[in-house]
mmCIF file of C-alpha atoms and ligand atoms in Angstrom:
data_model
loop_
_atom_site.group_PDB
_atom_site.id
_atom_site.type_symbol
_atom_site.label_atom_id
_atom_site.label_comp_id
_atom_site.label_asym_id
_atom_site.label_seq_id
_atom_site.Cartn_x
_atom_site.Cartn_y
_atom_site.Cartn_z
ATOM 1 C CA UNK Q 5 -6.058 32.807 -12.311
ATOM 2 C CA UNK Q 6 -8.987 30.726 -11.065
ATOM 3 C CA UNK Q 7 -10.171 27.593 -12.513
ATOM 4 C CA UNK Q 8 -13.364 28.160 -14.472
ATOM 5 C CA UNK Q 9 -16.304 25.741 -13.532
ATOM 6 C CA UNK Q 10 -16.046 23.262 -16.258
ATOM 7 C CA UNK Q 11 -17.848 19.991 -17.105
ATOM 8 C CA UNK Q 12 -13.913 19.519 -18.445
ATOM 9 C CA UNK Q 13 -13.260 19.312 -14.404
ATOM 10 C CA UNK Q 14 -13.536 16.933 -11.890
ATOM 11 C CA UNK Q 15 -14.325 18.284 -7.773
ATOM 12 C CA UNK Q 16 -12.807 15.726 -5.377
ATOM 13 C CA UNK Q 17 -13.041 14.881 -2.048
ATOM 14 C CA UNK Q 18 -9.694 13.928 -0.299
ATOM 15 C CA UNK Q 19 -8.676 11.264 -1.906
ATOM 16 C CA UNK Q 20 -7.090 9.946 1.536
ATOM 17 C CA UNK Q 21 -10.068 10.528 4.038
ATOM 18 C CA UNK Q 22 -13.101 11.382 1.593
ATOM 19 C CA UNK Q 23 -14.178 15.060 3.863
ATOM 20 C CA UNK Q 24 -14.755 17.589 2.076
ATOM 21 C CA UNK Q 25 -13.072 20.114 4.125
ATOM 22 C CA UNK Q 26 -10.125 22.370 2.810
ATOM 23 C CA UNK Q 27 -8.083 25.085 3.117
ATOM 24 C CA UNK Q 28 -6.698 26.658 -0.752
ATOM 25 C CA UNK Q 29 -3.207 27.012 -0.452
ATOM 26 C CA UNK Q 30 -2.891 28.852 -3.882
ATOM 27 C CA UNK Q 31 -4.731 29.001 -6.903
ATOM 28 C CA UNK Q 32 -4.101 27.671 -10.628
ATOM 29 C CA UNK Q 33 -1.614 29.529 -12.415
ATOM 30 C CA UNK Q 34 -3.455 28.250 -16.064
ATOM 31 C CA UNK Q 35 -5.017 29.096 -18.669
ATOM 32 C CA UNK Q 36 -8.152 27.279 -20.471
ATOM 33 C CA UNK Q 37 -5.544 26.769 -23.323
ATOM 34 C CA UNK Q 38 -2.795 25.300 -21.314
ATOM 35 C CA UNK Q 39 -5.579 22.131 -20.043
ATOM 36 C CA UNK Q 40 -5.370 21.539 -23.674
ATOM 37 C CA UNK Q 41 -1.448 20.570 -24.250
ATOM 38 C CA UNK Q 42 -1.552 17.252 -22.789
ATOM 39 C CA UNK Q 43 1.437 16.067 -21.111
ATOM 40 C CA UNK Q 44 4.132 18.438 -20.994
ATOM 41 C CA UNK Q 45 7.507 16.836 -21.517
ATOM 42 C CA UNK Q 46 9.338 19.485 -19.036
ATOM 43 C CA UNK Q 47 10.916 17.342 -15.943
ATOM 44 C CA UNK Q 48 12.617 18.547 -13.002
ATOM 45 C CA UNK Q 49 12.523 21.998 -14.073
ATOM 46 C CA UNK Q 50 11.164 24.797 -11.669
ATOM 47 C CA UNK Q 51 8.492 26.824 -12.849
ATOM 48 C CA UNK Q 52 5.505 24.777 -14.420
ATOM 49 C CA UNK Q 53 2.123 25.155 -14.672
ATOM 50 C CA UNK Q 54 -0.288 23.773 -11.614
ATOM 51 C CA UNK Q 55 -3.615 23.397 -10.504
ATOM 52 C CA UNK Q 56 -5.250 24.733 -7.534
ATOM 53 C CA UNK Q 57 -3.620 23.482 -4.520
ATOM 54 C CA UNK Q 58 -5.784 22.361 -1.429
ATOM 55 C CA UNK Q 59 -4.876 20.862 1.719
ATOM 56 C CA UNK Q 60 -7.284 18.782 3.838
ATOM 57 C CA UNK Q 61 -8.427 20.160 7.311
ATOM 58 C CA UNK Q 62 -8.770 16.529 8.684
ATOM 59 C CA UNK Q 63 -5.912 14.463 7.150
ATOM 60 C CA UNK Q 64 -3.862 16.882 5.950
ATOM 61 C CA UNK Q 65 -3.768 15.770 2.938
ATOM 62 C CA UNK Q 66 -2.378 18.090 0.142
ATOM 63 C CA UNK Q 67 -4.196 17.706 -3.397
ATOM 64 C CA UNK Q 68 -5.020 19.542 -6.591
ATOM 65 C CA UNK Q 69 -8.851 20.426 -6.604
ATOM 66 C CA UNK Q 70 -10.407 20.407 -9.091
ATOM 67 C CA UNK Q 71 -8.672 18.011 -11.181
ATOM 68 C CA UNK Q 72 -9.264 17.622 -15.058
ATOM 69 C CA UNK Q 73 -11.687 14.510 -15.734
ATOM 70 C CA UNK Q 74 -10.021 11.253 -14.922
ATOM 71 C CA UNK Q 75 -10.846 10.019 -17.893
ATOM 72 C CA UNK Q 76 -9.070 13.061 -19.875
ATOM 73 C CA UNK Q 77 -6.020 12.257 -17.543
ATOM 74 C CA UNK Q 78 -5.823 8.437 -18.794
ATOM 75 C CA UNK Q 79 -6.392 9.880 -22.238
ATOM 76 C CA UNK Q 80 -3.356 12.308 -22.258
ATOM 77 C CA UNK Q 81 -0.991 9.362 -20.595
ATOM 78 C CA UNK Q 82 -2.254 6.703 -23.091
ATOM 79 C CA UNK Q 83 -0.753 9.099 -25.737
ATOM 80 C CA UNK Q 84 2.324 10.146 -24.271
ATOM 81 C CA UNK Q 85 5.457 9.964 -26.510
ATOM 82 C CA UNK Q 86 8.772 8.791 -25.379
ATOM 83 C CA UNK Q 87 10.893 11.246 -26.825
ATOM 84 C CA UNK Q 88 13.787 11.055 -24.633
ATOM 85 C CA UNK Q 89 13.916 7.430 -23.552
ATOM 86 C CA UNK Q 90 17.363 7.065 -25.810
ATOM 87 C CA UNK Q 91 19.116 9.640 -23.951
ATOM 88 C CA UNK Q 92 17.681 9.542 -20.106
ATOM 89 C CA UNK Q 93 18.284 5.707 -20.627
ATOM 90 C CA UNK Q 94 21.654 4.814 -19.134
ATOM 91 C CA UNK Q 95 20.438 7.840 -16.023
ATOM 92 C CA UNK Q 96 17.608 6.150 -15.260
ATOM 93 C CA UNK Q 97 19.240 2.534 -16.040
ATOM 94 C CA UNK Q 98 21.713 3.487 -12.793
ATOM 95 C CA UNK Q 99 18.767 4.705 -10.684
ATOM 96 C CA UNK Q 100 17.009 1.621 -11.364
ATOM 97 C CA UNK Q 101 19.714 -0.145 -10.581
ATOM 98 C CA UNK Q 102 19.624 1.299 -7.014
ATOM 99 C CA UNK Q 103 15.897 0.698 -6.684
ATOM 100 C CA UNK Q 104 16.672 -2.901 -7.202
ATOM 101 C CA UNK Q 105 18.922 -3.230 -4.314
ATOM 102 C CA UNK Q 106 16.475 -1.901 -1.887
ATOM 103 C CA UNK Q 107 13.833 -4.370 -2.690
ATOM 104 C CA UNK Q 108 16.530 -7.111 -2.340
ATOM 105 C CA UNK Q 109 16.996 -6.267 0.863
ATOM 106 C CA UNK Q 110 13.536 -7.628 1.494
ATOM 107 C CA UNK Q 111 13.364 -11.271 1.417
ATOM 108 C CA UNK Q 112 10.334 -11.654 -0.704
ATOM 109 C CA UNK Q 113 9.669 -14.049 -3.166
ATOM 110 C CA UNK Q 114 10.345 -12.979 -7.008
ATOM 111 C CA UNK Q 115 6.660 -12.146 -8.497
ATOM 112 C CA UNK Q 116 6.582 -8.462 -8.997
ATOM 113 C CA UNK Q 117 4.652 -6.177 -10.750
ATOM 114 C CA UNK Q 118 5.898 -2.659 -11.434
ATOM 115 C CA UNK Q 119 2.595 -0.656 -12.369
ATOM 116 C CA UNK Q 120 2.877 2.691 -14.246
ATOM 117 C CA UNK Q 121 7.041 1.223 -15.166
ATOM 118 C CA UNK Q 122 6.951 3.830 -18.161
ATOM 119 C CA UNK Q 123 9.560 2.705 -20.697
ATOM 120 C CA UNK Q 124 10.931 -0.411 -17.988
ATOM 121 C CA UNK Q 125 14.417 1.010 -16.863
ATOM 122 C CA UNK Q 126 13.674 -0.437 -13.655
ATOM 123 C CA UNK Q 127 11.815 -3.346 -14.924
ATOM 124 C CA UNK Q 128 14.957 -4.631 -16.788
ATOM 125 C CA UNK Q 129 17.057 -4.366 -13.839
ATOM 126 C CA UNK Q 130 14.861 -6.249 -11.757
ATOM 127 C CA UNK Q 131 14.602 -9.168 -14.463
ATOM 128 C CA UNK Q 132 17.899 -9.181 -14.325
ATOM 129 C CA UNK Q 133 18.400 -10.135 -10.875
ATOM 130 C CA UNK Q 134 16.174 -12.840 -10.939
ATOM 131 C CA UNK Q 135 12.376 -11.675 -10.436
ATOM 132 C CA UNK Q 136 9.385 -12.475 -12.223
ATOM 133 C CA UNK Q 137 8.603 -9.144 -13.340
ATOM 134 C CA UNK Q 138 5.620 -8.115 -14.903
ATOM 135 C CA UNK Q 139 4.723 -4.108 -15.622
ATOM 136 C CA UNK Q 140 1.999 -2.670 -16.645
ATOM 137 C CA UNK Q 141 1.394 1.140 -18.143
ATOM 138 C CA UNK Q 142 -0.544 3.890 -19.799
ATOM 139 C CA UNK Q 143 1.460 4.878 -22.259
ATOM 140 C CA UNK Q 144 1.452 2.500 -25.684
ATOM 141 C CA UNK Q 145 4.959 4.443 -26.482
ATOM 142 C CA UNK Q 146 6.559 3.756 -23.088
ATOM 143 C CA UNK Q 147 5.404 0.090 -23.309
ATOM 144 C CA UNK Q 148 6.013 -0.142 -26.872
ATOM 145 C CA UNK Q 149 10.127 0.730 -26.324
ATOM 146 C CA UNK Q 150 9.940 -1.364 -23.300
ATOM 147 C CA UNK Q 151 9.221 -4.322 -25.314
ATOM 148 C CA UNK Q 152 11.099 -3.320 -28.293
ATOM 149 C CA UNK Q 153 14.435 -2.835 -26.389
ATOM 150 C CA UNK Q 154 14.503 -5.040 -23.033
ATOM 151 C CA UNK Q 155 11.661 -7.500 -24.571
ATOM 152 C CA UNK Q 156 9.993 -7.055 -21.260
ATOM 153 C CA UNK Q 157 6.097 -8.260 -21.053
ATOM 154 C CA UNK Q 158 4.303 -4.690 -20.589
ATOM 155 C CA UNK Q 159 0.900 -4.695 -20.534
ATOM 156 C CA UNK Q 160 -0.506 -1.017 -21.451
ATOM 157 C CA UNK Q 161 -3.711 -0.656 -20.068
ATOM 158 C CA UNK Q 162 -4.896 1.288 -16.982
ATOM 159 C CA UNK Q 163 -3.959 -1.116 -14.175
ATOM 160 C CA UNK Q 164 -7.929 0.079 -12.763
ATOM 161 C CA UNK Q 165 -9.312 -2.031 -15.802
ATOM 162 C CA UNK Q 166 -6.994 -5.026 -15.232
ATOM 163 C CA UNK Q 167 -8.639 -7.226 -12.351
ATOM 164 C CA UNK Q 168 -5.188 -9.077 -11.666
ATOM 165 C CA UNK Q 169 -6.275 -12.424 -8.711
ATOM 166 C CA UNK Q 170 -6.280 -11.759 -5.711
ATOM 167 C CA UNK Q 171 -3.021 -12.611 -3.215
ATOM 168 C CA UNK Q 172 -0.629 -13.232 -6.999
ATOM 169 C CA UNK Q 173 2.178 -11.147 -6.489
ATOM 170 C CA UNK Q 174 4.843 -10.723 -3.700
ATOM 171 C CA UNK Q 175 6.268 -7.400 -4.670
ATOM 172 C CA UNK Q 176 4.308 -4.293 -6.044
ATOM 173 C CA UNK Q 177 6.024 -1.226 -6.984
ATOM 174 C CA UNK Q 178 4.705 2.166 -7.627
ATOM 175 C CA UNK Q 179 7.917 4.324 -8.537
ATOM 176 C CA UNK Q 180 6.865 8.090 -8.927
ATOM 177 C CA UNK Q 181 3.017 7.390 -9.849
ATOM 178 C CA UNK Q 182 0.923 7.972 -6.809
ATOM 179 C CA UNK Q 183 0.954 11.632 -7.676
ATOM 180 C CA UNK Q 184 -0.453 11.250 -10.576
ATOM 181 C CA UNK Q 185 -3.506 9.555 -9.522
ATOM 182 C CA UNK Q 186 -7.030 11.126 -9.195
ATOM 183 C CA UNK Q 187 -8.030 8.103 -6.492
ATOM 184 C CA UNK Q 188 -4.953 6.817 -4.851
ATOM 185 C CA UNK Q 189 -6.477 5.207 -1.685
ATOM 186 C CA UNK Q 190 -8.743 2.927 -4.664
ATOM 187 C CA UNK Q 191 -5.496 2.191 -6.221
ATOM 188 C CA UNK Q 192 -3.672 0.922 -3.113
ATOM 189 C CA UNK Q 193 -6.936 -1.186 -2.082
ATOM 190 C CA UNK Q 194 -7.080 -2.702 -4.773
ATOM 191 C CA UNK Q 195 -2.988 -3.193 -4.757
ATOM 192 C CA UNK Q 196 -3.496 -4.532 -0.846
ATOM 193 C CA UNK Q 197 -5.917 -7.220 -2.909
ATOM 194 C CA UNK Q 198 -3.791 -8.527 -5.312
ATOM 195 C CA UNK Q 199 -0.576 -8.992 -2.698
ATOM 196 C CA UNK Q 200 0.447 -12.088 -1.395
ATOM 197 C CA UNK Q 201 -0.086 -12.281 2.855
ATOM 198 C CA UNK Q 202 2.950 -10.343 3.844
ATOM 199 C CA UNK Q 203 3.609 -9.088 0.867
ATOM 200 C CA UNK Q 204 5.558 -5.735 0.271
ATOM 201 C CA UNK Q 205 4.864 -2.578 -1.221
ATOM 202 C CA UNK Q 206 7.410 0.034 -2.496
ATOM 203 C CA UNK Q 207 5.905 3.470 -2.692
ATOM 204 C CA UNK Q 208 8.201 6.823 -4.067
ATOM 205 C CA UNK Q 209 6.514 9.981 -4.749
ATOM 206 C CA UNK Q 210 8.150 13.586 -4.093
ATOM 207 C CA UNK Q 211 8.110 14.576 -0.866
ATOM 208 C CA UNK Q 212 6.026 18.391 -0.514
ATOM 209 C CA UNK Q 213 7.679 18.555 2.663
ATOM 210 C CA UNK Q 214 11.298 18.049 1.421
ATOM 211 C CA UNK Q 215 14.741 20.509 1.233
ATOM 212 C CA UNK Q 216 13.918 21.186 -2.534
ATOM 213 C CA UNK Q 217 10.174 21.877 -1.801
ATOM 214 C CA UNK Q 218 11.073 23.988 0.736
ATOM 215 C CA UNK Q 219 13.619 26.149 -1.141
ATOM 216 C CA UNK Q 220 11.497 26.628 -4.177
ATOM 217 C CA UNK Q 221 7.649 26.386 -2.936
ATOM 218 C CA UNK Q 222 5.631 27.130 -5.601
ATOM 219 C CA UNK Q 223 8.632 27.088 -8.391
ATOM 220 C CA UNK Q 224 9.628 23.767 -6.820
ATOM 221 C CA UNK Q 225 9.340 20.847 -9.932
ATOM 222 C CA UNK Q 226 7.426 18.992 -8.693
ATOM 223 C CA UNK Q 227 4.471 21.412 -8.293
ATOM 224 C CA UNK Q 228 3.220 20.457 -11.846
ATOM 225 C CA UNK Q 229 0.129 20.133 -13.865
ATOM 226 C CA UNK Q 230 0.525 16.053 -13.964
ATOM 227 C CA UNK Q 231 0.909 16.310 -10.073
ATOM 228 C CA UNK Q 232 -2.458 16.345 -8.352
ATOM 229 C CA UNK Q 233 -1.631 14.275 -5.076
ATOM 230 C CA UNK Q 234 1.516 16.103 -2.925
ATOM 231 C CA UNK Q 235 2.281 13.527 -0.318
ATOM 232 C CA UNK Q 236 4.508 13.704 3.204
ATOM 233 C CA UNK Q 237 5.982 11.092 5.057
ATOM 234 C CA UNK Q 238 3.174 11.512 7.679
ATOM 235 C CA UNK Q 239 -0.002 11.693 4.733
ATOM 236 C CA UNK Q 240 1.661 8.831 2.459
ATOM 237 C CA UNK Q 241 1.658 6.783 6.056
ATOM 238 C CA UNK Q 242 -1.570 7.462 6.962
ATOM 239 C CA UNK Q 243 -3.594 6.659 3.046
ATOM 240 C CA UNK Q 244 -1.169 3.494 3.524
ATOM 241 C CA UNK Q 245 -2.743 2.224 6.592
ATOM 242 C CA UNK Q 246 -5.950 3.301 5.436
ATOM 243 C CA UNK Q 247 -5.625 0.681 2.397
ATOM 244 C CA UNK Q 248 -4.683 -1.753 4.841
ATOM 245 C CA UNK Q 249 -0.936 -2.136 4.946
ATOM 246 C CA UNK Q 250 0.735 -2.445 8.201
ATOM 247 C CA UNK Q 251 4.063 -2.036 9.159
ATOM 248 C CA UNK Q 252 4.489 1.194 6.747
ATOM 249 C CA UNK Q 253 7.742 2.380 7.106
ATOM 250 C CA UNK Q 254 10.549 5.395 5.002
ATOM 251 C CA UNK Q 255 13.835 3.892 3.498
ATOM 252 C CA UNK Q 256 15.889 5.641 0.812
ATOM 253 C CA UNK Q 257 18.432 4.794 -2.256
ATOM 254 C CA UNK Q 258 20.852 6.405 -3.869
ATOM 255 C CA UNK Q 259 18.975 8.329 -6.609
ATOM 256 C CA UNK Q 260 21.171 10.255 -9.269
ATOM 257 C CA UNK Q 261 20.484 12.657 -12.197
ATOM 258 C CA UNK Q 262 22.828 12.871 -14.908
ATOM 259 C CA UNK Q 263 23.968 16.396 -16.168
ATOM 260 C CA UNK Q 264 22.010 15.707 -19.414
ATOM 261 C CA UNK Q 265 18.859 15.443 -17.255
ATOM 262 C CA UNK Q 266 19.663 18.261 -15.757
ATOM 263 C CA UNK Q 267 20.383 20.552 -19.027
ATOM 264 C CA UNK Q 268 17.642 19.074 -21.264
ATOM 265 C CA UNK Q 269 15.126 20.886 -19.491
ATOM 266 C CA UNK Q 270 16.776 23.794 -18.995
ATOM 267 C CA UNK Q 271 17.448 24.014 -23.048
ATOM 268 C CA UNK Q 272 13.913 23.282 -24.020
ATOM 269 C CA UNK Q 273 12.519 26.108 -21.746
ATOM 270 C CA UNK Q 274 14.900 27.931 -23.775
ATOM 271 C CA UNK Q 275 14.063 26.486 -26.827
ATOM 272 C CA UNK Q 276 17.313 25.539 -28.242
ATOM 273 C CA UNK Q 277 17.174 22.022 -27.446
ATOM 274 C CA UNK Q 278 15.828 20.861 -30.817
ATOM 275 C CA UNK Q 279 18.928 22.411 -32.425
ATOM 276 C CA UNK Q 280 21.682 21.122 -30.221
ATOM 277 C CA UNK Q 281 19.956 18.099 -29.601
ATOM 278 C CA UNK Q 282 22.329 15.824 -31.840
ATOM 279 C CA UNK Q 283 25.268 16.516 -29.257
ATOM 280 C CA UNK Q 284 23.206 15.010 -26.366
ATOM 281 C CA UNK Q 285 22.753 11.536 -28.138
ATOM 282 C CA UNK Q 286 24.678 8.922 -26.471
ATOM 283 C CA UNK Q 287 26.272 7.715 -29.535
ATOM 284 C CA UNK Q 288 28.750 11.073 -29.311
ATOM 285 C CA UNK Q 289 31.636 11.893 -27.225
ATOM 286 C CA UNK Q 290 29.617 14.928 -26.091
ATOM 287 C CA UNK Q 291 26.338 12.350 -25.131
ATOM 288 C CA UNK Q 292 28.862 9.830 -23.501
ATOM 289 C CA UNK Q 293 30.553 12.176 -21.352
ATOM 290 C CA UNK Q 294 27.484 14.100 -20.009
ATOM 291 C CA UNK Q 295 25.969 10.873 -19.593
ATOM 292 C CA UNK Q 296 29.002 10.019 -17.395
ATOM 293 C CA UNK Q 297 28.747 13.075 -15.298
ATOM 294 C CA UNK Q 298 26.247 12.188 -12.609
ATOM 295 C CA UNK Q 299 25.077 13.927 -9.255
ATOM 296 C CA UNK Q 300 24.247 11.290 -7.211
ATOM 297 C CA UNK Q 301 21.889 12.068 -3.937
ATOM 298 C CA UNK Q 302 20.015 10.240 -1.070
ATOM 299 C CA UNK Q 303 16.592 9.533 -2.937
ATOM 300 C CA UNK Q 304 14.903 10.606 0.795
ATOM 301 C CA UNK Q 305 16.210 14.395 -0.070
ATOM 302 C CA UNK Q 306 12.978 15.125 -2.412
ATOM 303 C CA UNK Q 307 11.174 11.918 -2.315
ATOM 304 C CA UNK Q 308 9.013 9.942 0.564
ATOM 305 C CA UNK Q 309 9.970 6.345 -0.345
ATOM 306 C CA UNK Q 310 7.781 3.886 1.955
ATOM 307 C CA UNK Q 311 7.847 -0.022 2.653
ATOM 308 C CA UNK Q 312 4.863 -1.275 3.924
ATOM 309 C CA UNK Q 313 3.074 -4.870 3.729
ATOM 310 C CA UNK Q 314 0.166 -7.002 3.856
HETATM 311 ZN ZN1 ZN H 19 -8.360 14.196 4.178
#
């Protein structure tokens, strides 16, 4: 169904190269009533609700247009609730882990800031190898477990409001955010700022041009009402270079899901996870050993992951 014209909705230009020149690729499957929900807790499950889908004729830029207002978008983040964070946690504790080697492989000094780092899986890992690391994030849940159980210093705030100095850190991360954002190329400006002189930026988001996206299309999981940027290797290169960064460049890490992230989803679509939801915690056998079970896979498969510097 088409989007309704709605002071509730925000018309963009490409967020990469600012025309105004699209093709629709396919419309909104929602409702009014579905803008409502806020964020929708569903992960990597096909299937979801999703905006209109444009792609740009000049850049080639795919993006959701319209978008709900930005500031609606902050709103619904600020608020989100962490509800799985106990059981995801050793998952996403092993993928972090792996996201940590490949910025070791970078010589760079140890100031890094993680912005968007959600409840700080990745954070933690990286304090623990040495770096500085600050993150900052929407969410006051995220942030608040992130401080509660890795006593990492999260600041949750939009990282648009915080006016960090300019050249202060050596590493920025952006792990799975860029997607979210209703003005990326602003964001990674204003990241270019605050980077040291041959500084590095990390960059993941899901890759629209990927095996998985392929395969699924439309019912792939990442085509998803919080997703309003799709990148490619080729589009995430070029709104790179257009911030400023030079040398921009793919890599990949060994990404893994456990089965529990896997069947979660699945049983809440199904909605019989709240019942059987005591057998996932880790504290049981059954928690421990699905925790245990893990698919691992090259993080390149459904992901663009891009170095690039200053
Ligand atoms: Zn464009």
């Amino acid at each position: 169904m088409r989007v309704k014209l709605d002071p509730l909705f925000e018309y963009r230009h490409c967020p990469n190269c600012g025309q105004n020149d699209f093709i629709v690729l396919f419309d909104s499957n929602m409702k009014q009533d579905d803008f409502q929900e806020g964020i929708e807790s569903v992960y990597m499950l096909p299937g979801g609700k999703y905006g209109r889908h444009v792609k740009c004729r000049n850049c080639h830029l795919i993006y959701v247009n319209p978008i709900e207002k930005g500031s609606k978008i902050n709103e619904d983040y600020s608020q989100r609730k962490s509800v799985d964070a106990s059981i995801i946690r050793e998952s996403r504790l092993r993928a972090a882990k792996s996201q940590v080697e490949l910025i070791k492989r970078y010589k760079k000094g140890t100031n890094l800031l993680d912005i968007g780092c959600g409840e700080g899986f990745f954070l933690f890992n990286a304090s623990r190898a040495g770096y500085v690391a600050k993150g900052i994030e929407l969410s006051q849940d995220a942030a608040a477990y992130a401080k509660r159980e890795f006593s990492l210093a999260i600041e949750a705030r939009a990282f648009e409001e915080r006016q960090f100095p300019e050249n202060c850190f050596d590493i920025v991360t952006l792990w799975q955010v860029l997607e979210h954002l209703p003005y990326p190329l602003a964001i990674l400006k204003e990241v270019h700022r605050i980077l040291k002189p041959g500084g590095l930026l990390i960059v993941s988001t899901p890759d629209i041009e990927g095996i998985p996206a392929r395969i699924f299309r439309r019912k792939w999981w990442n085509i998803r009402k919080l997703h309003i940027n799709q990148f490619t290797t080729k589009t995430l290169t070029d709104i790179l270079q257009n911030a400023g960064f030079k040398n921009v460049s793919p890599v990949s890490y060994k990404e893994s899901i456990s089965l529990l992230m896997l069947f979660i989803p699945m049983l809440r679509y199904l909605k019989i996870y709240e019942p059987l939801k005591a057998l996932f915690h880790p504290s049981t056998i059954s928690g421990k050993i699905m925790n245990k079970l893990v698919l691992p896979y090259p993080s390149r498969l459904d992901n663009c992951t891009m170095t690039s510097f200053k």
